[in-house]
Amino acid sequence: MRLRSDIFVSALTRRLFSRGDFAAVEHKGSEEAGAIFIRQRFRDGLETLYAPAPQSFFDDEESGARLFEIRMDRKEPEEIRQMLDRELKFDPDLWIIELETDDITDIVPLTDLRINPLG
């Protein structure tokens, strides 16, 4: 069973604050099962967008885990905003979390660090 979205977001933001970084909920989605998108802001003004990974990255043992992929890497904020606006039109129950930190690999599980079982 997957951890509720609101609990995952709460834990994520607390971890960021505890290490001196900043996190905010930009858009609150469905508390139980809303998809979570993460905007990582960098000091140079660029952003990276992380989105839920496709189901092909999961195996039976990890069916309840959350895994993210890089959807857009180090782009201008307007490009990220346009992508999120399109996602919101498709799924208004999604979450958008904004993080200001240099590195999230120790907090957010990424597909880049794993092998795709289908490929």
PDB file of N, CA and C in Angstrom, residues 62-114:
ATOM      1  N   GLU A  62       7.896  -3.284  -4.858  1.00  0.00           N
ATOM      2  CA  GLU A  62       7.877  -1.847  -4.641  1.00  0.00           C
ATOM      3  C   GLU A  62       6.574  -1.189  -5.079  1.00  0.00           C
ATOM      4  N   SER A  63       5.521  -1.929  -5.157  1.00  0.00           N
ATOM      5  CA  SER A  63       4.269  -1.384  -5.670  1.00  0.00           C
ATOM      6  C   SER A  63       3.742  -0.227  -4.835  1.00  0.00           C
ATOM      7  N   GLY A  64       4.150  -0.104  -3.578  1.00  0.00           N
ATOM      8  CA  GLY A  64       3.684   0.978  -2.726  1.00  0.00           C
ATOM      9  C   GLY A  64       4.655   2.137  -2.621  1.00  0.00           C
ATOM     10  N   ALA A  65       5.811   2.033  -3.263  1.00  0.00           N
ATOM     11  CA  ALA A  65       6.828   3.078  -3.176  1.00  0.00           C
ATOM     12  C   ALA A  65       6.540   4.216  -4.151  1.00  0.00           C
ATOM     13  N   ARG A  66       7.137   5.349  -3.887  1.00  0.00           N
ATOM     14  CA  ARG A  66       7.074   6.470  -4.826  1.00  0.00           C
ATOM     15  C   ARG A  66       8.439   6.598  -5.466  1.00  0.00           C
ATOM     16  N   LEU A  67       8.440   6.805  -6.756  1.00  0.00           N
ATOM     17  CA  LEU A  67       9.670   6.931  -7.523  1.00  0.00           C
ATOM     18  C   LEU A  67       9.468   8.074  -8.512  1.00  0.00           C
ATOM     19  N   PHE A  68      10.483   8.895  -8.694  1.00  0.00           N
ATOM     20  CA  PHE A  68      10.379  10.078  -9.542  1.00  0.00           C
ATOM     21  C   PHE A  68      11.393  10.030 -10.677  1.00  0.00           C
ATOM     22  N   GLU A  69      11.043  10.722 -11.768  1.00  0.00           N
ATOM     23  CA  GLU A  69      11.953  10.871 -12.894  1.00  0.00           C
ATOM     24  C   GLU A  69      12.129  12.349 -13.182  1.00  0.00           C
ATOM     25  N   ILE A  70      13.241  12.687 -13.785  1.00  0.00           N
ATOM     26  CA  ILE A  70      13.458  14.070 -14.199  1.00  0.00           C
ATOM     27  C   ILE A  70      12.679  14.302 -15.484  1.00  0.00           C
ATOM     28  N   ARG A  71      11.712  15.195 -15.424  1.00  0.00           N
ATOM     29  CA  ARG A  71      10.900  15.511 -16.602  1.00  0.00           C
ATOM     30  C   ARG A  71      11.547  16.638 -17.413  1.00  0.00           C
ATOM     31  N   MET A  72      12.051  17.667 -16.713  1.00  0.00           N
ATOM     32  CA  MET A  72      12.740  18.778 -17.362  1.00  0.00           C
ATOM     33  C   MET A  72      13.930  19.148 -16.475  1.00  0.00           C
ATOM     34  N   ASP A  73      15.115  19.271 -17.079  1.00  0.00           N
ATOM     35  CA  ASP A  73      16.327  19.493 -16.298  1.00  0.00           C
ATOM     36  C   ASP A  73      16.912  20.878 -16.555  1.00  0.00           C
ATOM     37  N   ARG A  74      17.010  21.654 -15.475  1.00  0.00           N
ATOM     38  CA  ARG A  74      17.621  22.983 -15.480  1.00  0.00           C
ATOM     39  C   ARG A  74      17.097  23.860 -16.619  1.00  0.00           C
ATOM     40  N   LYS A  75      15.810  24.155 -16.533  1.00  0.00           N
ATOM     41  CA  LYS A  75      15.129  24.998 -17.522  1.00  0.00           C
ATOM     42  C   LYS A  75      14.703  26.313 -16.868  1.00  0.00           C
ATOM     43  N   GLU A  76      14.301  27.246 -17.700  1.00  0.00           N
ATOM     44  CA  GLU A  76      13.776  28.516 -17.203  1.00  0.00           C
ATOM     45  C   GLU A  76      12.452  28.265 -16.474  1.00  0.00           C
ATOM     46  N   PRO A  77      12.157  29.036 -15.416  1.00  0.00           N
ATOM     47  CA  PRO A  77      10.919  28.836 -14.661  1.00  0.00           C
ATOM     48  C   PRO A  77       9.652  28.881 -15.512  1.00  0.00           C
ATOM     49  N   GLU A  78       9.628  29.705 -16.543  1.00  0.00           N
ATOM     50  CA  GLU A  78       8.439  29.809 -17.401  1.00  0.00           C
ATOM     51  C   GLU A  78       8.175  28.498 -18.151  1.00  0.00           C
ATOM     52  N   GLU A  79       9.222  27.827 -18.584  1.00  0.00           N
ATOM     53  CA  GLU A  79       9.048  26.536 -19.255  1.00  0.00           C
ATOM     54  C   GLU A  79       8.466  25.495 -18.300  1.00  0.00           C
ATOM     55  N   ILE A  80       8.953  25.505 -17.071  1.00  0.00           N
ATOM     56  CA  ILE A  80       8.445  24.585 -16.047  1.00  0.00           C
ATOM     57  C   ILE A  80       6.977  24.897 -15.768  1.00  0.00           C
ATOM     58  N   ARG A  81       6.659  26.188 -15.644  1.00  0.00           N
ATOM     59  CA  ARG A  81       5.282  26.610 -15.359  1.00  0.00           C
ATOM     60  C   ARG A  81       4.333  26.159 -16.475  1.00  0.00           C
ATOM     61  N   GLN A  82       4.750  26.291 -17.715  1.00  0.00           N
ATOM     62  CA  GLN A  82       3.906  25.867 -18.831  1.00  0.00           C
ATOM     63  C   GLN A  82       3.642  24.362 -18.773  1.00  0.00           C
ATOM     64  N   MET A  83       4.660  23.581 -18.470  1.00  0.00           N
ATOM     65  CA  MET A  83       4.492  22.132 -18.358  1.00  0.00           C
ATOM     66  C   MET A  83       3.524  21.796 -17.216  1.00  0.00           C
ATOM     67  N   LEU A  84       3.674  22.467 -16.086  1.00  0.00           N
ATOM     68  CA  LEU A  84       2.792  22.198 -14.948  1.00  0.00           C
ATOM     69  C   LEU A  84       1.356  22.634 -15.236  1.00  0.00           C
ATOM     70  N   ASP A  85       1.183  23.726 -15.951  1.00  0.00           N
ATOM     71  CA  ASP A  85      -0.171  24.156 -16.325  1.00  0.00           C
ATOM     72  C   ASP A  85      -0.854  23.100 -17.193  1.00  0.00           C
ATOM     73  N   ARG A  86      -0.103  22.502 -18.132  1.00  0.00           N
ATOM     74  CA  ARG A  86      -0.666  21.428 -18.962  1.00  0.00           C
ATOM     75  C   ARG A  86      -1.024  20.220 -18.107  1.00  0.00           C
ATOM     76  N   GLU A  87      -0.174  19.870 -17.162  1.00  0.00           N
ATOM     77  CA  GLU A  87      -0.443  18.733 -16.270  1.00  0.00           C
ATOM     78  C   GLU A  87      -1.679  18.996 -15.410  1.00  0.00           C
ATOM     79  N   LEU A  88      -1.827  20.236 -14.923  1.00  0.00           N
ATOM     80  CA  LEU A  88      -2.984  20.589 -14.091  1.00  0.00           C
ATOM     81  C   LEU A  88      -4.292  20.509 -14.870  1.00  0.00           C
ATOM     82  N   LYS A  89      -4.265  20.850 -16.152  1.00  0.00           N
ATOM     83  CA  LYS A  89      -5.472  20.722 -16.972  1.00  0.00           C
ATOM     84  C   LYS A  89      -5.878  19.262 -17.108  1.00  0.00           C
ATOM     85  N   PHE A  90      -4.884  18.393 -17.196  1.00  0.00           N
ATOM     86  CA  PHE A  90      -5.130  16.959 -17.319  1.00  0.00           C
ATOM     87  C   PHE A  90      -5.527  16.336 -15.984  1.00  0.00           C
ATOM     88  N   ASP A  91      -4.884  16.764 -14.891  1.00  0.00           N
ATOM     89  CA  ASP A  91      -5.118  16.187 -13.570  1.00  0.00           C
ATOM     90  C   ASP A  91      -5.097  17.283 -12.501  1.00  0.00           C
ATOM     91  N   PRO A  92      -6.250  17.869 -12.184  1.00  0.00           N
ATOM     92  CA  PRO A  92      -6.284  18.947 -11.186  1.00  0.00           C
ATOM     93  C   PRO A  92      -6.039  18.478  -9.753  1.00  0.00           C
ATOM     94  N   ASP A  93      -5.972  17.163  -9.526  1.00  0.00           N
ATOM     95  CA  ASP A  93      -5.736  16.633  -8.180  1.00  0.00           C
ATOM     96  C   ASP A  93      -4.262  16.414  -7.860  1.00  0.00           C
ATOM     97  N   LEU A  94      -3.358  16.890  -8.720  1.00  0.00           N
ATOM     98  CA  LEU A  94      -1.939  16.672  -8.462  1.00  0.00           C
ATOM     99  C   LEU A  94      -1.390  17.682  -7.467  1.00  0.00           C
ATOM    100  N   TRP A  95      -0.268  17.346  -6.877  1.00  0.00           N
ATOM    101  CA  TRP A  95       0.456  18.213  -5.955  1.00  0.00           C
ATOM    102  C   TRP A  95       1.629  18.829  -6.694  1.00  0.00           C
ATOM    103  N   ILE A  96       1.958  20.081  -6.365  1.00  0.00           N
ATOM    104  CA  ILE A  96       3.186  20.707  -6.849  1.00  0.00           C
ATOM    105  C   ILE A  96       3.942  21.199  -5.615  1.00  0.00           C
ATOM    106  N   ILE A  97       5.125  20.661  -5.447  1.00  0.00           N
ATOM    107  CA  ILE A  97       5.973  21.007  -4.312  1.00  0.00           C
ATOM    108  C   ILE A  97       7.183  21.762  -4.850  1.00  0.00           C
ATOM    109  N   GLU A  98       7.510  22.865  -4.216  1.00  0.00           N
ATOM    110  CA  GLU A  98       8.643  23.681  -4.627  1.00  0.00           C
ATOM    111  C   GLU A  98       9.750  23.549  -3.591  1.00  0.00           C
ATOM    112  N   LEU A  99      10.945  23.201  -4.055  1.00  0.00           N
ATOM    113  CA  LEU A  99      12.092  23.034  -3.168  1.00  0.00           C
ATOM    114  C   LEU A  99      13.207  23.966  -3.587  1.00  0.00           C
ATOM    115  N   GLU A 100      13.855  24.585  -2.615  1.00  0.00           N
ATOM    116  CA  GLU A 100      15.061  25.365  -2.881  1.00  0.00           C
ATOM    117  C   GLU A 100      16.198  24.671  -2.156  1.00  0.00           C
ATOM    118  N   THR A 101      16.925  23.864  -2.919  1.00  0.00           N
ATOM    119  CA  THR A 101      18.036  23.090  -2.387  1.00  0.00           C
ATOM    120  C   THR A 101      18.953  22.714  -3.533  1.00  0.00           C
ATOM    121  N   ASP A 102      20.208  22.470  -3.222  1.00  0.00           N
ATOM    122  CA  ASP A 102      21.170  22.124  -4.265  1.00  0.00           C
ATOM    123  C   ASP A 102      21.078  20.659  -4.679  1.00  0.00           C
ATOM    124  N   ASP A 103      20.692  19.783  -3.753  1.00  0.00           N
ATOM    125  CA  ASP A 103      20.694  18.359  -4.062  1.00  0.00           C
ATOM    126  C   ASP A 103      19.516  17.674  -3.364  1.00  0.00           C
ATOM    127  N   ILE A 104      18.738  16.901  -4.134  1.00  0.00           N
ATOM    128  CA  ILE A 104      17.612  16.183  -3.527  1.00  0.00           C
ATOM    129  C   ILE A 104      17.753  14.666  -3.648  1.00  0.00           C
ATOM    130  N   THR A 105      18.893  14.206  -4.169  1.00  0.00           N
ATOM    131  CA  THR A 105      19.033  12.766  -4.404  1.00  0.00           C
ATOM    132  C   THR A 105      18.982  11.944  -3.125  1.00  0.00           C
ATOM    133  N   ASP A 106      19.286  12.546  -1.985  1.00  0.00           N
ATOM    134  CA  ASP A 106      19.209  11.805  -0.724  1.00  0.00           C
ATOM    135  C   ASP A 106      17.803  11.824  -0.124  1.00  0.00           C
ATOM    136  N   ILE A 107      16.897  12.602  -0.721  1.00  0.00           N
ATOM    137  CA  ILE A 107      15.536  12.730  -0.189  1.00  0.00           C
ATOM    138  C   ILE A 107      14.493  12.144  -1.130  1.00  0.00           C
ATOM    139  N   VAL A 108      14.663  12.353  -2.425  1.00  0.00           N
ATOM    140  CA  VAL A 108      13.672  11.937  -3.419  1.00  0.00           C
ATOM    141  C   VAL A 108      14.226  10.754  -4.213  1.00  0.00           C
ATOM    142  N   PRO A 109      13.537   9.607  -4.198  1.00  0.00           N
ATOM    143  CA  PRO A 109      14.011   8.445  -4.963  1.00  0.00           C
ATOM    144  C   PRO A 109      13.829   8.661  -6.468  1.00  0.00           C
ATOM    145  N   LEU A 110      14.940   8.608  -7.202  1.00  0.00           N
ATOM    146  CA  LEU A 110      14.938   8.905  -8.632  1.00  0.00           C
ATOM    147  C   LEU A 110      15.177   7.666  -9.478  1.00  0.00           C
ATOM    148  N   THR A 111      14.552   7.631 -10.651  1.00  0.00           N
ATOM    149  CA  THR A 111      14.739   6.516 -11.575  1.00  0.00           C
ATOM    150  C   THR A 111      16.127   6.515 -12.179  1.00  0.00           C
ATOM    151  N   ASP A 112      16.773   7.686 -12.272  1.00  0.00           N
ATOM    152  CA  ASP A 112      18.110   7.766 -12.859  1.00  0.00           C
ATOM    153  C   ASP A 112      19.080   6.839 -12.146  1.00  0.00           C
ATOM    154  N   LEU A 113      18.823   6.616 -10.885  1.00  0.00           N
ATOM    155  CA  LEU A 113      19.729   5.825 -10.068  1.00  0.00           C
ATOM    156  C   LEU A 113      19.364   4.352 -10.076  1.00  0.00           C
ATOM    157  N   ARG A 114      18.400   3.983 -10.887  1.00  0.00           N
ATOM    158  CA  ARG A 114      17.924   2.607 -10.937  1.00  0.00           C
ATOM    159  C   ARG A 114      17.904   2.122 -12.382  1.00  0.00           C
TER     160      ARG A 114
END
